[in-house]
Coordinates of C-alpha atoms in Angstrom, one line a residue:
M77 CA 106.6 119.9 80.5
E78 CA 106.9 123.4 79.0
R79 CA 106.0 126.3 81.3
L80 CA 105.2 129.8 80.1
T81 CA 107.0 131.3 83.1
A82 CA 110.3 130.8 81.3
V83 CA 113.0 133.3 82.2
R84 CA 112.9 136.2 79.8
V85 CA 116.5 136.6 78.8
G86 CA 118.7 136.8 75.8
P87 CA 117.1 137.5 72.4
Y88 CA 113.7 138.0 73.9
E89 CA 114.9 140.8 76.2
R90 CA 116.7 142.4 73.2
H91 CA 113.6 142.4 71.0
R92 CA 110.8 142.5 73.6
E93 CA 109.6 146.0 72.7
L94 CA 109.4 145.2 69.0
L95 CA 107.7 141.9 69.6
Q96 CA 105.1 143.4 71.9
Q97 CA 104.4 146.2 69.4
A98 CA 103.8 143.5 66.7
V99 CA 101.5 141.6 69.1
R100 CA 99.4 144.7 69.8
A101 CA 99.2 145.5 66.1
V102 CA 98.0 142.0 65.2
A103 CA 95.4 142.1 68.0
A104 CA 94.1 145.5 66.7
G105 CA 94.0 144.4 63.1
E106 CA 96.6 147.0 62.2
C107 CA 99.5 146.8 59.8
C108 CA 102.8 146.0 61.5
A109 CA 105.7 147.1 59.3
P110 CA 108.7 148.1 61.4
F111 CA 111.3 146.8 58.9
T112 CA 109.6 148.7 56.0
R113 CA 109.3 151.9 58.0
A114 CA 112.9 151.7 59.1
G115 CA 114.0 151.5 55.4
R116 CA 112.0 154.6 54.6
G117 CA 113.7 156.9 57.1
G118 CA 116.0 159.0 55.0
A119 CA 118.2 157.0 52.7
D120 CA 117.1 153.4 52.3
A121 CA 119.3 151.3 54.6
G122 CA 119.2 148.5 52.0
M123 CA 120.6 150.8 49.3
R124 CA 123.7 151.5 51.4
S125 CA 124.6 147.8 51.3
A126 CA 123.8 147.2 47.6
R127 CA 127.5 147.1 46.4
T128 CA 128.5 144.9 49.3
A129 CA 125.6 142.5 48.6
E130 CA 126.8 142.2 45.0
K131 CA 130.3 141.3 46.1
V132 CA 128.9 138.7 48.6
F133 CA 126.6 137.3 46.0
G134 CA 129.5 137.1 43.5
S135 CA 131.7 135.3 46.0
L136 CA 129.2 132.4 46.3
S137 CA 129.6 131.4 42.6
G138 CA 131.4 128.2 42.0
R139 CA 131.9 127.4 45.7
A140 CA 130.5 125.0 48.3
F141 CA 127.7 126.4 50.5
E142 CA 128.8 125.2 53.9
L143 CA 126.1 124.5 56.6
G144 CA 127.7 121.8 58.8
Q145 CA 124.6 119.6 58.7
P146 CA 124.4 115.9 59.6
G147 CA 124.3 113.1 57.1
E148 CA 126.1 114.9 54.2
L149 CA 126.5 112.7 51.2
G150 CA 127.9 115.1 48.6
R151 CA 127.1 118.3 46.8
V152 CA 124.2 119.4 44.5
S153 CA 124.2 122.3 42.1
S154 CA 120.8 122.8 40.3
E155 CA 120.3 126.5 39.7
S156 CA 121.0 128.7 36.7
S157 CA 120.3 132.4 36.4
P158 CA 117.9 133.5 33.6
Y159 CA 120.0 136.7 33.4
G160 CA 123.1 134.8 32.3
V161 CA 125.0 135.1 35.6
V162 CA 127.0 132.0 36.5
M163 CA 126.0 130.5 39.8
D164 CA 127.2 126.9 40.1
I165 CA 126.8 126.9 43.9
G166 CA 127.3 123.5 45.6
Y167 CA 124.7 122.8 48.3
P168 CA 125.1 119.9 50.8
R169 CA 123.1 116.9 49.8
C170 CA 122.2 115.1 53.0
D171 CA 120.6 111.8 53.9
P172 CA 116.9 112.7 54.6
A173 CA 116.7 110.2 57.4
A174 CA 119.7 111.8 59.1
L175 CA 118.0 115.3 58.9
V176 CA 114.7 114.0 60.3
A177 CA 116.5 112.2 63.2
A178 CA 118.6 115.3 64.0
A179 CA 115.5 117.5 64.0
G180 CA 113.8 115.0 66.3
R181 CA 116.7 115.1 68.8
A182 CA 116.7 118.9 68.8
M183 CA 113.0 119.2 69.5
A184 CA 113.0 118.5 73.2
G185 CA 115.4 121.3 74.1
W186 CA 113.6 123.7 71.8
R187 CA 110.2 122.8 73.4
A188 CA 111.7 123.4 76.9
A189 CA 113.1 126.8 75.9
G190 CA 109.6 128.2 76.1
P191 CA 107.8 130.6 73.8
Y192 CA 109.6 133.7 75.1
Q193 CA 113.0 132.4 74.0
R194 CA 111.7 130.9 70.8
A195 CA 110.0 134.2 69.8
G196 CA 113.2 136.2 70.7
V197 CA 115.3 133.9 68.6
A198 CA 112.9 134.2 65.7
V199 CA 113.0 138.0 65.8
E200 CA 116.8 137.9 65.9
I201 CA 116.8 135.7 62.8
L202 CA 114.6 138.3 61.0
R203 CA 116.8 141.1 62.1
R204 CA 119.8 139.4 60.6
L205 CA 118.0 138.7 57.4
N206 CA 117.0 142.3 57.3
T207 CA 120.7 143.3 57.2
R208 CA 121.1 141.1 54.2
S209 CA 118.1 142.3 52.3
H210 CA 120.0 143.1 49.1
E211 CA 121.8 139.8 49.1
L212 CA 118.5 138.0 49.4
A213 CA 117.0 140.2 46.7
L214 CA 119.8 139.2 44.3
A215 CA 119.3 135.6 45.2
V216 CA 115.6 135.8 44.4
H217 CA 116.3 137.9 41.2
H218 CA 118.7 135.3 39.8
T219 CA 116.7 132.2 40.7
T220 CA 113.1 133.2 40.0
G221 CA 113.7 135.6 37.2
R222 CA 111.8 138.4 38.9
S223 CA 112.8 142.0 38.3
L224 CA 115.3 143.3 40.9
S225 CA 112.8 145.8 42.4
A226 CA 110.2 143.1 42.8
A227 CA 112.8 140.7 44.2
F228 CA 113.7 143.3 46.8
R229 CA 110.1 143.6 47.9
A230 CA 109.7 139.8 48.0
A231 CA 112.8 139.1 50.1
G232 CA 113.4 142.5 51.8
P233 CA 111.5 144.5 54.5
P234 CA 107.9 143.8 53.3
A235 CA 108.5 140.0 53.4
Q236 CA 110.3 140.4 56.8
D237 CA 107.3 142.3 58.2
R238 CA 105.0 139.6 57.0
A239 CA 107.1 137.0 58.8
L240 CA 107.2 139.2 61.9
E241 CA 103.4 139.2 61.9
V242 CA 103.5 135.4 62.0
V243 CA 106.0 135.4 64.9
A244 CA 103.6 137.8 66.8
R245 CA 100.6 135.6 66.1
A246 CA 102.4 132.5 67.3
F247 CA 103.7 134.2 70.4
A248 CA 100.3 135.6 71.2
E249 CA 98.7 132.2 70.9
S250 CA 101.4 130.8 73.2
E251 CA 100.7 133.5 75.8
R252 CA 97.0 132.8 75.6
V253 CA 97.5 129.4 77.3
P254 CA 97.5 129.6 81.1
A255 CA 100.4 128.0 82.8
D256 CA 98.7 127.1 86.1
L257 CA 95.1 126.0 86.7
R258 CA 93.2 126.1 90.0
W259 CA 89.6 124.9 90.6
E260 CA 87.4 122.9 93.0
S261 CA 86.0 119.6 92.2
P262 CA 82.6 118.5 93.7
R263 CA 83.8 115.0 94.0
G264 CA 85.0 115.3 97.6
R265 CA 83.0 113.3 100.3
K266 CA 82.4 116.2 102.6
E267 CA 83.7 119.3 100.9
P268 CA 85.0 120.1 97.4
L269 CA 88.5 118.9 96.5
A270 CA 91.0 121.6 95.7
M271 CA 92.5 120.8 92.3
A272 CA 95.5 122.1 90.5
G273 CA 96.9 121.6 87.1
T274 CA 99.2 123.0 84.4
C275 CA 98.9 123.7 80.7
A276 CA 101.6 123.5 78.1
L277 CA 102.0 123.8 74.4
A278 CA 102.9 120.4 72.8
P279 CA 104.5 121.0 69.4
R280 CA 103.3 118.5 66.7
G281 CA 106.8 117.5 65.6
V282 CA 109.2 117.8 62.7
S283 CA 108.0 120.4 60.1
L284 CA 108.7 120.2 56.4
L285 CA 108.7 123.3 54.2
V286 CA 108.5 122.6 50.5
G287 CA 109.9 125.6 48.8
C288 CA 107.9 127.6 46.2
P289 CA 110.0 128.4 43.1
E290 CA 108.4 131.7 42.4
H291 CA 108.2 133.1 46.0
P292 CA 110.7 131.2 48.1
T293 CA 110.9 133.8 50.8
W294 CA 107.5 135.5 50.6
N295 CA 105.7 132.2 50.9
G296 CA 108.4 130.3 52.8
W297 CA 109.2 132.5 55.8
P298 CA 105.7 132.5 57.3
A299 CA 105.7 128.7 57.5
L300 CA 109.2 128.6 58.8
F301 CA 108.6 131.0 61.7
A302 CA 105.2 129.7 62.5
S303 CA 106.7 126.3 63.1
L304 CA 109.7 127.5 65.0
V305 CA 107.9 129.8 67.4
T306 CA 105.4 127.0 68.3
G307 CA 108.3 124.6 69.1
N308 CA 108.7 122.6 65.9
P309 CA 112.0 122.0 64.1
V310 CA 112.0 122.7 60.4
I311 CA 113.5 120.9 57.4
V312 CA 113.6 123.3 54.5
A313 CA 113.3 121.6 51.1
P314 CA 113.7 124.3 48.4
H315 CA 112.7 124.0 44.8
P316 CA 115.8 122.9 42.8
R317 CA 115.4 126.1 40.7
S318 CA 115.3 128.5 43.7
V319 CA 117.7 127.1 46.4
L320 CA 119.8 130.1 47.3
P321 CA 117.2 132.4 49.0
L322 CA 116.2 129.6 51.4
A323 CA 119.8 128.4 51.8
I324 CA 120.8 131.9 53.0
T325 CA 117.8 131.8 55.4
V326 CA 118.8 128.4 56.8
R327 CA 122.4 129.5 57.3
V328 CA 121.4 132.7 59.2
A329 CA 118.9 130.7 61.3
R330 CA 121.5 128.1 62.2
Q331 CA 124.0 130.8 63.2
V332 CA 121.5 132.5 65.5
L333 CA 120.4 129.3 67.1
A334 CA 124.0 128.3 67.8
E335 CA 124.8 131.7 69.3
A336 CA 121.8 131.4 71.5
R337 CA 123.0 127.9 72.6
H338 CA 120.3 126.0 70.9
D339 CA 120.8 123.1 68.6
P340 CA 121.3 124.4 65.0
D341 CA 119.7 121.3 63.6
L342 CA 116.4 122.8 64.5
V343 CA 116.6 124.3 61.0
T344 CA 118.2 122.3 58.2
L345 CA 118.3 122.4 54.4
A346 CA 117.3 119.4 52.2
V347 CA 118.4 119.8 48.6
A348 CA 117.4 117.1 46.1
A349 CA 119.7 115.6 43.6
P350 CA 118.4 115.5 40.0
G351 CA 115.5 113.1 39.7
E352 CA 115.5 112.3 43.5
P353 CA 111.9 112.3 44.9
L354 CA 113.1 114.0 48.1
W355 CA 109.9 116.0 48.8
Q356 CA 107.8 112.9 48.5
R357 CA 110.1 110.9 50.8
L358 CA 110.2 113.6 53.5
A359 CA 106.5 114.4 53.3
T360 CA 105.5 110.8 54.0
D361 CA 108.1 110.2 56.7
P362 CA 106.2 109.1 59.9
A363 CA 108.2 111.6 62.0
V364 CA 107.2 114.6 59.8
R365 CA 104.1 116.0 61.3
I366 CA 103.6 119.3 59.5
V367 CA 104.0 120.0 55.8
D368 CA 103.8 123.5 54.2
F369 CA 103.5 124.0 50.4
T370 CA 102.4 126.7 48.1
G371 CA 102.0 125.9 44.4
P372 CA 100.1 124.0 41.8
A373 CA 97.0 122.1 42.8
R374 CA 98.4 118.8 41.5
F375 CA 101.1 118.5 44.1
A376 CA 98.9 120.0 46.8
D377 CA 96.4 117.2 46.2
W378 CA 99.1 114.6 46.3
L379 CA 100.3 115.9 49.7
E380 CA 96.8 115.8 51.2
Q381 CA 96.3 112.3 49.9
H382 CA 99.6 110.8 50.9
A383 CA 101.0 112.8 53.9
R384 CA 98.3 111.4 56.1
Q385 CA 100.4 111.4 59.2
A386 CA 100.9 115.2 59.0
V387 CA 98.9 118.4 59.2
V388 CA 99.2 119.7 55.6
F389 CA 99.1 123.5 54.9
A390 CA 98.7 123.4 51.1
H391 CA 98.0 126.7 49.4
R392 CA 97.0 126.3 45.7
T393 CA 98.1 129.0 43.3
G394 CA 95.4 128.0 40.8
L395 CA 93.3 130.1 38.4
N396 CA 93.4 133.8 39.4
T397 CA 90.3 135.3 38.0
V398 CA 88.9 138.7 37.2
V399 CA 85.1 139.2 36.8
V400 CA 84.3 142.3 34.7
D401 CA 80.6 143.5 34.8
S402 CA 80.7 147.3 34.5
T403 CA 82.9 150.2 35.5
E404 CA 82.8 154.0 35.9
D405 CA 86.6 154.2 35.2
Y406 CA 87.1 152.3 32.0
R407 CA 90.6 153.6 31.3
G408 CA 91.7 152.9 34.9
L409 CA 90.3 149.3 34.5
V410 CA 92.2 148.7 31.3
R411 CA 95.5 150.2 32.7
G412 CA 95.1 148.1 35.8
L413 CA 94.6 144.9 33.9
A414 CA 97.5 145.6 31.7
L415 CA 99.8 146.3 34.7
S416 CA 98.7 143.1 36.4
L417 CA 99.5 141.1 33.3
C418 CA 102.9 142.7 32.9
L419 CA 104.2 142.6 36.5
C420 CA 106.9 140.1 36.7
G421 CA 106.1 138.8 33.2
G422 CA 104.1 135.9 34.6
T423 CA 107.1 134.5 36.4
V424 CA 104.9 134.3 39.5
R425 CA 101.6 132.4 39.9
T426 CA 99.7 135.4 41.1
T427 CA 99.1 137.1 37.8
P428 CA 95.5 137.1 36.4
Q429 CA 94.9 134.2 34.1
N430 CA 91.1 134.2 33.4
I431 CA 89.3 137.5 32.7
L432 CA 85.5 136.7 32.5
V433 CA 83.5 139.2 30.6
P434 CA 79.9 139.0 29.1
T435 CA 80.2 138.5 25.3
A436 CA 77.6 141.2 24.8
G437 CA 79.9 143.7 26.5
I438 CA 79.9 146.0 29.6
A439 CA 78.6 149.4 30.6
T440 CA 81.3 152.0 31.2
D441 CA 81.7 155.7 31.7
E442 CA 82.7 155.8 28.0
G443 CA 79.6 154.0 26.8
H444 CA 79.0 150.4 25.9
K445 CA 82.2 148.4 25.3
T446 CA 82.1 145.0 23.6
L447 CA 84.4 142.1 24.4
R448 CA 86.4 142.9 21.3
D449 CA 86.7 146.5 22.3
L450 CA 88.1 145.5 25.7
G451 CA 90.6 143.1 24.1
A452 CA 91.9 145.7 21.7
D453 CA 92.2 148.4 24.4
L454 CA 93.9 145.9 26.7
G455 CA 96.5 145.0 24.0
D456 CA 97.2 148.7 23.4
A457 CA 97.6 149.4 27.1
V458 CA 100.2 146.5 27.4
D459 CA 102.2 147.9 24.4
R460 CA 102.2 151.4 26.0
L461 CA 103.4 150.1 29.3
L462 CA 106.2 148.1 27.7
G463 CA 107.2 150.8 25.2
H464 CA 110.3 151.9 27.2
P465 CA 113.3 149.7 28.1
V466 CA 113.5 151.0 31.7
R467 CA 109.8 150.0 32.3
V468 CA 110.5 146.6 30.7
A469 CA 113.3 145.9 33.2
R470 CA 111.2 147.2 36.1
L471 CA 108.0 145.3 35.3
L472 CA 108.9 142.1 33.5
G473 CA 110.7 139.0 34.9
A474 CA 112.9 136.7 32.8
I475 CA 111.6 133.4 31.6
V476 CA 113.2 130.6 33.7
D477 CA 112.4 127.4 31.9
N478 CA 111.1 125.8 28.7
E479 CA 107.8 124.9 30.2
V480 CA 106.8 128.6 30.0
R481 CA 108.0 128.9 26.4
T482 CA 106.1 125.8 25.4
G483 CA 103.0 127.1 27.1
L484 CA 103.1 130.4 25.2
T485 CA 103.3 128.5 21.9
Q486 CA 100.4 126.2 22.8
A487 CA 98.1 128.7 24.3
A488 CA 98.2 130.9 21.2
R489 CA 96.7 128.0 19.2
Y490 CA 93.5 127.8 21.1
G491 CA 91.7 131.0 20.2
A492 CA 91.9 134.5 18.8
V493 CA 95.2 136.2 19.8
V494 CA 94.3 139.6 21.3
H495 CA 97.9 140.4 22.2
A496 CA 100.8 138.3 20.9
S497 CA 103.7 137.5 23.2
G498 CA 106.9 139.1 21.9
A499 CA 110.5 139.1 22.9
L500 CA 111.8 142.2 24.6
H501 CA 115.2 143.6 25.4
H502 CA 116.6 143.9 29.0
P503 CA 118.9 147.0 29.1
D504 CA 121.3 145.4 31.6
H505 CA 121.1 141.7 30.7
P506 CA 121.0 141.1 26.9
D507 CA 120.8 137.3 27.3
A508 CA 117.7 137.5 29.5
D509 CA 114.5 136.0 27.8
L510 CA 111.8 138.6 28.4
R511 CA 108.3 138.1 26.9
S512 CA 105.3 140.4 26.8
P513 CA 102.0 138.9 28.0
L514 CA 100.0 136.7 25.7
V515 CA 96.2 137.4 25.7
V516 CA 93.9 135.0 24.0
R517 CA 90.1 135.4 23.5
L518 CA 88.1 132.2 24.2
G519 CA 84.5 131.1 24.4
V520 CA 83.1 129.9 27.6
R521 CA 82.9 126.4 26.2
D522 CA 86.7 126.3 26.0
E523 CA 86.9 125.3 29.7
R524 CA 89.4 122.6 29.0
V525 CA 91.8 125.4 28.1
Y526 CA 91.2 128.1 30.7
A527 CA 90.5 125.7 33.6
R528 CA 94.1 124.5 33.4
E529 CA 96.8 126.4 35.3
W530 CA 99.2 127.9 32.7
P531 CA 102.7 129.0 33.7
G532 CA 104.2 132.2 32.5
P533 CA 102.6 135.4 31.0
V534 CA 99.4 133.7 29.6
A535 CA 95.9 135.2 30.1
F536 CA 92.5 134.4 28.6
L537 CA 89.7 136.8 27.9
V538 CA 86.7 134.5 28.2
G539 CA 83.3 135.6 26.8
T540 CA 80.4 134.4 29.0
D541 CA 76.6 134.6 28.5
S542 CA 76.2 137.2 31.4
T543 CA 77.8 138.3 34.7
S544 CA 75.8 135.6 36.5
H545 CA 77.3 133.1 34.1
S546 CA 80.7 134.5 34.8
L547 CA 80.2 133.9 38.5
E548 CA 79.1 130.3 37.8
V549 CA 82.3 129.7 35.9
F550 CA 84.3 131.4 38.6
R551 CA 82.8 129.1 41.3
R552 CA 83.2 126.0 39.3
T553 CA 86.8 126.5 38.1
V554 CA 88.3 128.2 41.1
G555 CA 86.4 125.8 43.4
R556 CA 88.1 122.9 41.7
H557 CA 91.5 124.3 41.1
G558 CA 92.0 127.1 43.7
A559 CA 93.4 130.6 43.2
Q560 CA 95.5 133.1 45.1
F561 CA 93.3 136.1 44.3
A562 CA 90.2 137.2 42.5
A563 CA 88.9 140.6 41.4
V564 CA 85.6 142.1 40.4
H565 CA 84.7 145.3 38.5
S566 CA 81.1 146.4 38.9
I567 CA 79.1 149.5 39.7
D568 CA 76.2 147.2 40.8
P569 CA 76.0 146.5 44.6
L570 CA 74.2 143.3 43.9
V571 CA 77.0 142.0 41.7
L572 CA 79.6 143.0 44.3
A573 CA 77.6 141.1 47.0
A574 CA 77.2 138.1 44.8
T575 CA 80.9 138.0 44.0
E576 CA 81.8 138.4 47.6
A577 CA 79.6 135.4 48.4
A578 CA 81.3 133.4 45.6
A579 CA 84.8 134.3 46.8
L580 CA 83.8 133.1 50.3
D581 CA 82.5 129.9 49.0
V582 CA 85.7 129.1 47.1
G583 CA 88.0 130.6 49.7
V584 CA 90.0 133.2 47.8
H585 CA 90.9 136.8 48.6
L586 CA 88.8 139.3 46.6
V587 CA 89.8 142.8 45.2
E588 CA 86.9 145.1 44.3
N589 CA 87.0 148.0 41.9
L590 CA 90.7 148.7 42.3
A591 CA 92.7 149.9 39.4
D592 CA 95.6 147.4 40.0
D593 CA 93.1 144.5 39.9
L594 CA 95.1 141.5 41.1
P595 CA 98.3 142.1 42.9
A596 CA 100.5 140.1 40.5
D597 CA 103.4 141.1 42.7
P598 CA 101.8 140.0 46.1
S599 CA 104.4 141.9 48.0
S600 CA 102.7 145.1 46.8
A601 CA 99.3 143.9 48.0
A602 CA 97.6 144.9 51.2
P603 CA 98.7 142.7 54.0
E604 CA 96.6 139.6 54.7
P605 CA 96.9 137.0 57.4
P606 CA 99.7 134.7 56.2
G607 CA 98.4 131.2 55.5
G608 CA 94.8 132.3 55.9
G609 CA 94.6 133.2 59.6
A610 CA 94.8 131.7 63.1
H611 CA 94.8 128.0 62.2
F612 CA 98.0 128.5 60.3
V613 CA 99.5 128.9 63.7
T614 CA 97.3 127.0 66.1
G615 CA 97.4 123.9 63.9
R616 CA 101.0 123.5 64.7
F617 CA 100.6 122.6 68.4
R618 CA 98.2 121.0 70.9
V619 CA 97.5 122.2 74.4
V620 CA 98.3 119.5 76.9
R621 CA 97.0 119.6 80.5
S622 CA 97.9 117.8 83.7
R623 CA 95.8 117.8 86.8
G624 CA 95.7 116.5 90.4
R625 CA 94.9 117.3 94.0
S626 CA 96.2 120.7 95.0
A627 CA 99.4 121.6 96.9
T628 CA 99.9 119.2 99.8
A629 CA 100.3 115.9 97.9
V630 CA 102.3 113.3 100.0
R631 CA 105.9 113.0 98.9
P632 CA 108.0 109.9 99.5
P633 CA 110.4 110.6 102.4
G634 CA 113.7 112.3 101.4
R635 CA 112.5 113.0 97.8
D636 CA 113.3 116.5 96.6
P637 CA 111.2 117.7 93.7
G638 CA 114.4 119.4 92.3
E639 CA 115.9 115.9 91.7
L640 CA 113.4 115.4 88.9
V641 CA 114.1 118.6 87.0
G642 CA 115.8 117.7 83.7
A643 CA 115.3 114.0 84.2

């Protein structure tokens, strides 16, 4: 049984100060950003390795990505860069049953290592990933289509700080469990019985991480490290379109585990062949006891319905919504909305989709503005933002598949086009398909259109009967389909309070009266508890207790307790 008095050696000793700082910051509700702060000291450490990272990234093209995993059946190559860079990387395709079995075999030793060693190993993995921030950024850039600066934030120090916060939370929860228990039981005949016991963390079992195509590292790392630190082996199943960022992560993790004399099969990569239902097969395997997924509600619902043997952490991207009631900074509101729509060109599912505005208009510091006024001004603001090629490259992401192109064509047919989506030029990658945001004005009765999750740079300006009606629509649509974020603009405290209540009811983060509205690039947002808070960590283990009479229990003659250690 695991004991929290494990010897504090190796990676934990090396990173003890950093880990304890992170634990204290989490307990105090403060931002913990050591990797980001380190990069800001003088010249950015990541910039010094940019050229090396490009060479390393280029060396991966056309080669096998070796991991040394069990059950290898062949090679899979499923990625293509929307920027025209040849990838053709061959990832190992492994028998899923062999990966699950290997993870199960590795689990006992990892559980016995204790939380100190596990947390130390996790921090060491993060430190190694930090030294490869630019390589990871290039991997995200060329698989998700995100701009290079946004990819660096999503796979570099901000994402590493976010993962470190999860490590600290998991470690703190482990320390919270007392190793030894002492109490007196009144069940004795003459006097209370002296009782003793132990507590230990019992990991749930094999964990499956289903990769997010838009945010493979930002959304994937918290789940990976939450499971590892709480004693669970992890099978990483990336989206076929975004394998490389998580493949690099798995390689680094396996190297660190092996160097620390742990079984590297605690972290493995499961890459699907074309048409193979690998996610579904792994998610329903009886030995898989934790499943993590961030993405469309359709698959999240499927996981919750079918992966009954597992704890499912499913975070729906859904219908990110802005409620506009009134403002005392109309120009700031319009600029913020335009920026949110442009960031990453809708290549991530955290851009605003539905902007709910009373059809009669809103009160502003520039007088009354109708719904049509807001639409026209929003379209002009988008054009101004994208009027220079340098800003185009910095803000927009490249379109990665035909689903987005088809969606842009279809959405434009449903209402009045406020801003048409047009092709734009990338100064460094002429073959990249960049599109400006499409904004379509709809009536509130067009719910069949705006209550559907649209991929790519598609937004709807929806006219409602009133702000109260907007909140009704928000509750109904987001309550049914989920969302990552919501925003409200109002100078009325009652409206703000009502929106806060609605956001609590549907369980989404709320941004109030901020110029950048929704953080379309979530790595630029204020830090939030990854996965929604404590249960994201505590749901990955159980506390197991043993108890009995204290101390002087009778032993069979000649039996040494040391004989049982490691049995």
